[in-house]
Coordinates of C-alpha atoms in Angstrom, one line a residue:
X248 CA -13.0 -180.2 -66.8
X249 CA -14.1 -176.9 -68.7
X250 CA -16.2 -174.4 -66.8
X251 CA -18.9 -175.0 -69.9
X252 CA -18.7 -178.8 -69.0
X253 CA -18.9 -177.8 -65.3
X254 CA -21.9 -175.5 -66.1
X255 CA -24.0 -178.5 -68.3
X256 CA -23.4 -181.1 -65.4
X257 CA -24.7 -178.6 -62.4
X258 CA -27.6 -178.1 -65.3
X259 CA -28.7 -181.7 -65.9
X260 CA -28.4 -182.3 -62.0
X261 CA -30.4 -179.1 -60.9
X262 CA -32.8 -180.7 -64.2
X263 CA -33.0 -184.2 -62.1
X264 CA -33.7 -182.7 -59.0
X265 CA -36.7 -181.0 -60.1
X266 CA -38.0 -184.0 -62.1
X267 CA -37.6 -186.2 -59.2
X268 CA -39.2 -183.5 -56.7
X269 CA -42.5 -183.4 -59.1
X270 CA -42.8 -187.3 -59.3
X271 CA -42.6 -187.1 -55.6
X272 CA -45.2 -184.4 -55.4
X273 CA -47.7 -186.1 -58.3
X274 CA -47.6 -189.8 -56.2
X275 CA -50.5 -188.7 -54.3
X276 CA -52.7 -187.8 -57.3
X277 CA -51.5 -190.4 -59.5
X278 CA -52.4 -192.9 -56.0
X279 CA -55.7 -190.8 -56.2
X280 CA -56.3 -191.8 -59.8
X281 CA -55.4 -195.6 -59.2
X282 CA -57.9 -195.8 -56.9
X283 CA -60.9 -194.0 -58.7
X284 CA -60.0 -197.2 -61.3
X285 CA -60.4 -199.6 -58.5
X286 CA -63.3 -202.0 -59.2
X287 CA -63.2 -202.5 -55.0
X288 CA -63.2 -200.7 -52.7
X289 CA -59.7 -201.9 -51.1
X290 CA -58.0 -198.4 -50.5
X291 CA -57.2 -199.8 -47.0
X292 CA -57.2 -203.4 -48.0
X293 CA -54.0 -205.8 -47.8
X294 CA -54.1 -206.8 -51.5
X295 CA -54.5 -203.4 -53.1
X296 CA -51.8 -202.6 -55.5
X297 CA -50.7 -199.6 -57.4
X298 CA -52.4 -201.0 -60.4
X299 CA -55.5 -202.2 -60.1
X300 CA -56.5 -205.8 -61.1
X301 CA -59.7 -204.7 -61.3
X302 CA -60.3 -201.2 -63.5
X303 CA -63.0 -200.0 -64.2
X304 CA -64.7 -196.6 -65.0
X305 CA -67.8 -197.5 -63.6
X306 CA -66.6 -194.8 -60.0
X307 CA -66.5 -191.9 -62.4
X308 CA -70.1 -192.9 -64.1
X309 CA -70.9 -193.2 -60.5
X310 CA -69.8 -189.0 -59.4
X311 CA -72.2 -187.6 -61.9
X312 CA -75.4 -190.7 -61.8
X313 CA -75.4 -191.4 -58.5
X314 CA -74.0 -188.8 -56.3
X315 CA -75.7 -184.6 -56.7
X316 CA -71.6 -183.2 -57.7
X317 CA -73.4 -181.2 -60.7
X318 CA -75.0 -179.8 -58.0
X319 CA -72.4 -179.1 -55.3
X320 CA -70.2 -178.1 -58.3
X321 CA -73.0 -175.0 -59.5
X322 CA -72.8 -173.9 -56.0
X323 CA -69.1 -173.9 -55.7
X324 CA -68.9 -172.0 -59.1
X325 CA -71.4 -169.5 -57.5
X326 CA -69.8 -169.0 -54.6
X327 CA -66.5 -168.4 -56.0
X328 CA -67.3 -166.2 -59.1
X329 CA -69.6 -164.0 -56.9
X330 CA -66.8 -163.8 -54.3
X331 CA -64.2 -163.1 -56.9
X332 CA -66.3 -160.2 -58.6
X333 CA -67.0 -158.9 -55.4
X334 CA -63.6 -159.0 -53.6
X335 CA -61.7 -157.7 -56.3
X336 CA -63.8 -155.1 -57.4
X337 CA -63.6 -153.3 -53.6
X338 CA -60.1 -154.5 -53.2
X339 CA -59.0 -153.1 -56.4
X340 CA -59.7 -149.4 -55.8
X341 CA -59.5 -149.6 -52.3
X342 CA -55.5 -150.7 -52.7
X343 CA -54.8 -148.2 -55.4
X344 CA -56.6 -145.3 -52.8
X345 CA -54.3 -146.6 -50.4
X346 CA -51.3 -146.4 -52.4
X347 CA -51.6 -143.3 -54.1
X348 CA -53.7 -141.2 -52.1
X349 CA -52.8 -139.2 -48.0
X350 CA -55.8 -139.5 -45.8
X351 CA -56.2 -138.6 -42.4
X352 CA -57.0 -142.3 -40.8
X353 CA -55.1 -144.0 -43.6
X354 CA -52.6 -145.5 -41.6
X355 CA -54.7 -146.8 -38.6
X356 CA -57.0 -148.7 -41.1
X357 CA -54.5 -150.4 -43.2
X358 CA -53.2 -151.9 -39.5
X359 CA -56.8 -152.3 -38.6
X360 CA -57.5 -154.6 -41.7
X361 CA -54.0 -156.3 -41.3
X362 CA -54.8 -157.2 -37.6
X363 CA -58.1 -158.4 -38.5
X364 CA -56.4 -160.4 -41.4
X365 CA -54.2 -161.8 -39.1
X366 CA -56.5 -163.5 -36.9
X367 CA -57.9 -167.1 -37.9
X368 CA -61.9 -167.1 -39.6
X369 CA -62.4 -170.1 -37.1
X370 CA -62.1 -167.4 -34.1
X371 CA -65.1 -165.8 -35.4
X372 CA -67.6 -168.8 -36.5
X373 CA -70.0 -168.4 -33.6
X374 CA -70.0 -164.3 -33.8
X375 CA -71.0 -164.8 -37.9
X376 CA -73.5 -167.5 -36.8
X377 CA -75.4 -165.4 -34.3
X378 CA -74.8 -162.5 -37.0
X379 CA -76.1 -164.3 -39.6
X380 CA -78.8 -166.3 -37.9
X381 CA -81.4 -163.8 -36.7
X382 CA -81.1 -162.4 -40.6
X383 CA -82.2 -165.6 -42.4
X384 CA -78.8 -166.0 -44.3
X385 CA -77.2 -169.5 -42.6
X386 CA -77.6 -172.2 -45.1
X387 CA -77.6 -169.7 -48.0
X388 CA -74.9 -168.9 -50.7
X389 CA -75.3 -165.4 -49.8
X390 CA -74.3 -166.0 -46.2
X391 CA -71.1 -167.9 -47.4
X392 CA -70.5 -165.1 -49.5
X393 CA -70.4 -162.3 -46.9
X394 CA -68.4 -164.4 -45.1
X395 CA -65.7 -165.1 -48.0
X396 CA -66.0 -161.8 -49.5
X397 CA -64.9 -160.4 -46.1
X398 CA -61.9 -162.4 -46.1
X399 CA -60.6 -162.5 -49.4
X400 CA -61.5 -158.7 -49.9
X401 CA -58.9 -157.4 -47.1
X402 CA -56.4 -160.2 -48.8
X403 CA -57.1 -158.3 -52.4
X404 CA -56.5 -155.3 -51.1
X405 CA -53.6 -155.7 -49.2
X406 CA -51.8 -157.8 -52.3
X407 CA -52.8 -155.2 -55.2
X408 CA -51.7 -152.4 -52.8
X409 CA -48.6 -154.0 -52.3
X410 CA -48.0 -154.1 -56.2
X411 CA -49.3 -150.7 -56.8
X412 CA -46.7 -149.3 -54.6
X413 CA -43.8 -150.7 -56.8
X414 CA -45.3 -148.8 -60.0
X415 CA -43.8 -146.0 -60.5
X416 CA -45.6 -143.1 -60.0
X417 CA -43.8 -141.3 -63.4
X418 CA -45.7 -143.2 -65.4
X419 CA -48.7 -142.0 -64.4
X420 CA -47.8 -138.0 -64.1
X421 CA -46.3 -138.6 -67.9
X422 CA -50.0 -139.7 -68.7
X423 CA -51.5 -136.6 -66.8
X424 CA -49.3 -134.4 -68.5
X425 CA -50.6 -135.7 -72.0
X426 CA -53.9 -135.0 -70.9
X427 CA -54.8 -138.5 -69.5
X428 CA -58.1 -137.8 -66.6
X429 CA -57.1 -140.0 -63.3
X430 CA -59.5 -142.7 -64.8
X431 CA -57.7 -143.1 -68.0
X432 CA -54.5 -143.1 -66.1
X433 CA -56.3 -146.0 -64.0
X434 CA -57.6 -148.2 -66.6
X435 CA -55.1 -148.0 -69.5
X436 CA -51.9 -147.8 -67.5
X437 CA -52.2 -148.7 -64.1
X438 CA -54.4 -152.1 -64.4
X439 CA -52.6 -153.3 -67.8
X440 CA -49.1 -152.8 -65.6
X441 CA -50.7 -155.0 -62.6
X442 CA -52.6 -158.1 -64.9
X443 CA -49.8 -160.9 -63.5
X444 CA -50.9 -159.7 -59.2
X445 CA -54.5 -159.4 -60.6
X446 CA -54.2 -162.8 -62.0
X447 CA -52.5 -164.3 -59.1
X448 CA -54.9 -162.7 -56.6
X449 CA -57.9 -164.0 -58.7
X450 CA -56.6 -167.3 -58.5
X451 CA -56.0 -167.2 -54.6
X452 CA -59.3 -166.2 -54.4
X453 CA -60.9 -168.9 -56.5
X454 CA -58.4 -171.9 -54.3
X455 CA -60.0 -170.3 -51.0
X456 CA -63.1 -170.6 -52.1
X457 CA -63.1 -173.6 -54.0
X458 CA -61.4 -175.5 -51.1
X459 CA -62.9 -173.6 -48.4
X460 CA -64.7 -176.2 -45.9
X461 CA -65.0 -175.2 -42.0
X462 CA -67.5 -172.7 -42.8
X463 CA -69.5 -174.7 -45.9
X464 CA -70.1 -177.8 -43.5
X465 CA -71.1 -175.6 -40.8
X466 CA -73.0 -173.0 -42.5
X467 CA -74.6 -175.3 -45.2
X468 CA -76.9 -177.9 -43.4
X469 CA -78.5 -179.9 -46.3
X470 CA -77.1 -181.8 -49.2
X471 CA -78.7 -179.8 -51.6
X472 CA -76.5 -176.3 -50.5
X473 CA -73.2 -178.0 -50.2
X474 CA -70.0 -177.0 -51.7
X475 CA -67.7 -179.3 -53.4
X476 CA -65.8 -178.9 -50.0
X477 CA -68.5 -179.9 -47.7
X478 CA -70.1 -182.4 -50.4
X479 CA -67.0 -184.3 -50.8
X480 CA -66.9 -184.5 -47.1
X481 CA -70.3 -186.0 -46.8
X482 CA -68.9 -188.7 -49.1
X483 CA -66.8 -189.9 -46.6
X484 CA -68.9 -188.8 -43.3
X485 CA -68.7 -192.8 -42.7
X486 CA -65.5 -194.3 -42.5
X487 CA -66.9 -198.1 -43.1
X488 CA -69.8 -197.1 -45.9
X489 CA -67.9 -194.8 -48.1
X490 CA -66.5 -195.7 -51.2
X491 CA -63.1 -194.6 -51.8
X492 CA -62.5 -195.2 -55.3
X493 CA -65.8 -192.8 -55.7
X494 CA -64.5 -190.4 -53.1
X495 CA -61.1 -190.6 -55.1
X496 CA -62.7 -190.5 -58.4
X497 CA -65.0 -187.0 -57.4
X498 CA -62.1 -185.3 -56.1
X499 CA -60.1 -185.3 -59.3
X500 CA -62.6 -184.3 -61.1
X501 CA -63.7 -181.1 -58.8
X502 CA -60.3 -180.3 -59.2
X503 CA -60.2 -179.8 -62.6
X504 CA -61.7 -176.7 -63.0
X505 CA -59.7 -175.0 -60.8
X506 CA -56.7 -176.7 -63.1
X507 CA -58.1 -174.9 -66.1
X508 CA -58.1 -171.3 -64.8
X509 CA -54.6 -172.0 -63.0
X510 CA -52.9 -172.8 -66.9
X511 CA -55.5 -170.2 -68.7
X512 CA -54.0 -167.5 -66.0
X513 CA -50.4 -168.9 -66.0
X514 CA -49.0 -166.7 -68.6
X515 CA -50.1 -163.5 -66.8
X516 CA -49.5 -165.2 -63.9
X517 CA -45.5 -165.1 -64.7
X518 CA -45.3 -161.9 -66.4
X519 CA -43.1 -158.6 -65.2
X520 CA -44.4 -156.5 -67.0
X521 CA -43.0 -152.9 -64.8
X522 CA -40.1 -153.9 -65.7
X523 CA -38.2 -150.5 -68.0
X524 CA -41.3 -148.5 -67.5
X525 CA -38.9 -145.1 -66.3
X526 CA -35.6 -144.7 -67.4
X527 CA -33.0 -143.3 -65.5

């Protein structure tokens, strides 16, 4: 057998793998979608099948007449835009200040943020609640947005930094030399070079958010506040008077949007684009 043949076999194979591997990891959405079709709700029922005898579309008529997800979906889309703007327009220059610039203290608070990074946001539920409380803002968007924005700017920051560390900086003392002021050098090199982490980072930040459901249920106290998170919860709250093709029938739908920026983002997402910026 040739080394080409060799080659084209381990190919197809490594092809197979991966083909099998996503089936594997799309059963639970395409069970998700089965059910949504279900005329009954037999999700735990001995005579439920793969396919449905039953379809009907009547579960998805039912998310948007019957059930507030416009609703829980404008305050989802609130929440996460706010928090996006927010967290990536502190952690943005605050990671390119710590990467390019020596200030006494500079150390001790990048192992500051890191330590408080590093401990889970359950820890400090009841320290936010009594923070929050006496100042009006529990069952409000902008309490939930403190509370993400504090999160997901330390994660911003520490992520661009990261990235801003591997650009060389040659690039940006050619730009100086041509006359380029430290903002120019900012905005037309330095962001362009770091789009795919700035995409990637936007998108983690939308997925916490968007998915984000120990503080919304506990923060959020009335129907009319909930996230998608908490609101699909509140489908289910009761095991025996939920409907699961509903509950299954909401929860792809919520996850659409999220779907769309993912593949809008995707192509910045996998781009390298340091790569030959110095020679030598």
């Amino acid at each position: 057998m040739s080394k080409k043949t060799k080659h084209v076999l381990v190919l197809i194979a490594v092809n197979v793998f991966f083909v099998l591997v996503c089936f594997f990891v799309l059963v639970p959405v395409l069970y998700a979608f089965s059910v949504s079709l279900n005329a009954e709700n037999s999700l735990l029922g001995s005579d439920f099948s793969f396919l449905p005898k039953h379809m009907t579309l009547q579960n998805y008529k039912a998310v948007f007449t019957e059930k507030p997800v416009l609703l829980w979906l404008k305050n989802s889309l609130i929440l996460a835009v706010t928090t996006l703007v927010i967290s990536l327009g502190t952690g943005i220059p605050a990671a390119y200040a710590f990467s390019r610039k020596r200030f006494p203290g500079r150390k001790a608070i990048l192992k500051l943020l890191i330590l408080l990074y590093a401990f889970p946001s359950l820890l400090s539920m009841t320290a936010l609640y009594k923070l929050l409380s006496p100042m009006g803002l529990i069952n409000t968007r902008t309490g939930l947005i403190i509370v993400y924005t504090g999160t997901m700017a330390v994660f911003a920051l520490w992520n661009m930094k990261g990235y801003f560390d591997t650009i060389p900086v040659e690039i940006e003392e050619a730009a100086m030399i041509d006359g380029a002021t430290q903002l120019e050098q900012v905005t037309k090199i330095v962001l362009p070079l770091a789009k795919p982490t700035i995409a990637v980072t936007a998108m983690m930040v939308l997925v916490y958010v968007w998915n984000e459901y120990i503080f919304a249920i506990n923060f959020m106290t009335g129907s009319d506040t909930y996230t998608l998170a908490a609101g699909l919860y509140s489908l289910q709250a009761t095991e025996m008077s939920g409907s699961w093709p509903i509950f299954s029938a909401a929860s792809l739908i919520v996850s659409l949007p999220i779907l769309i920026v993912f593949f809008a983002l995707q192509k910045n997402m996998t781009e390298g684009l340091t790569s030959g910026g110095v020679k030598g």
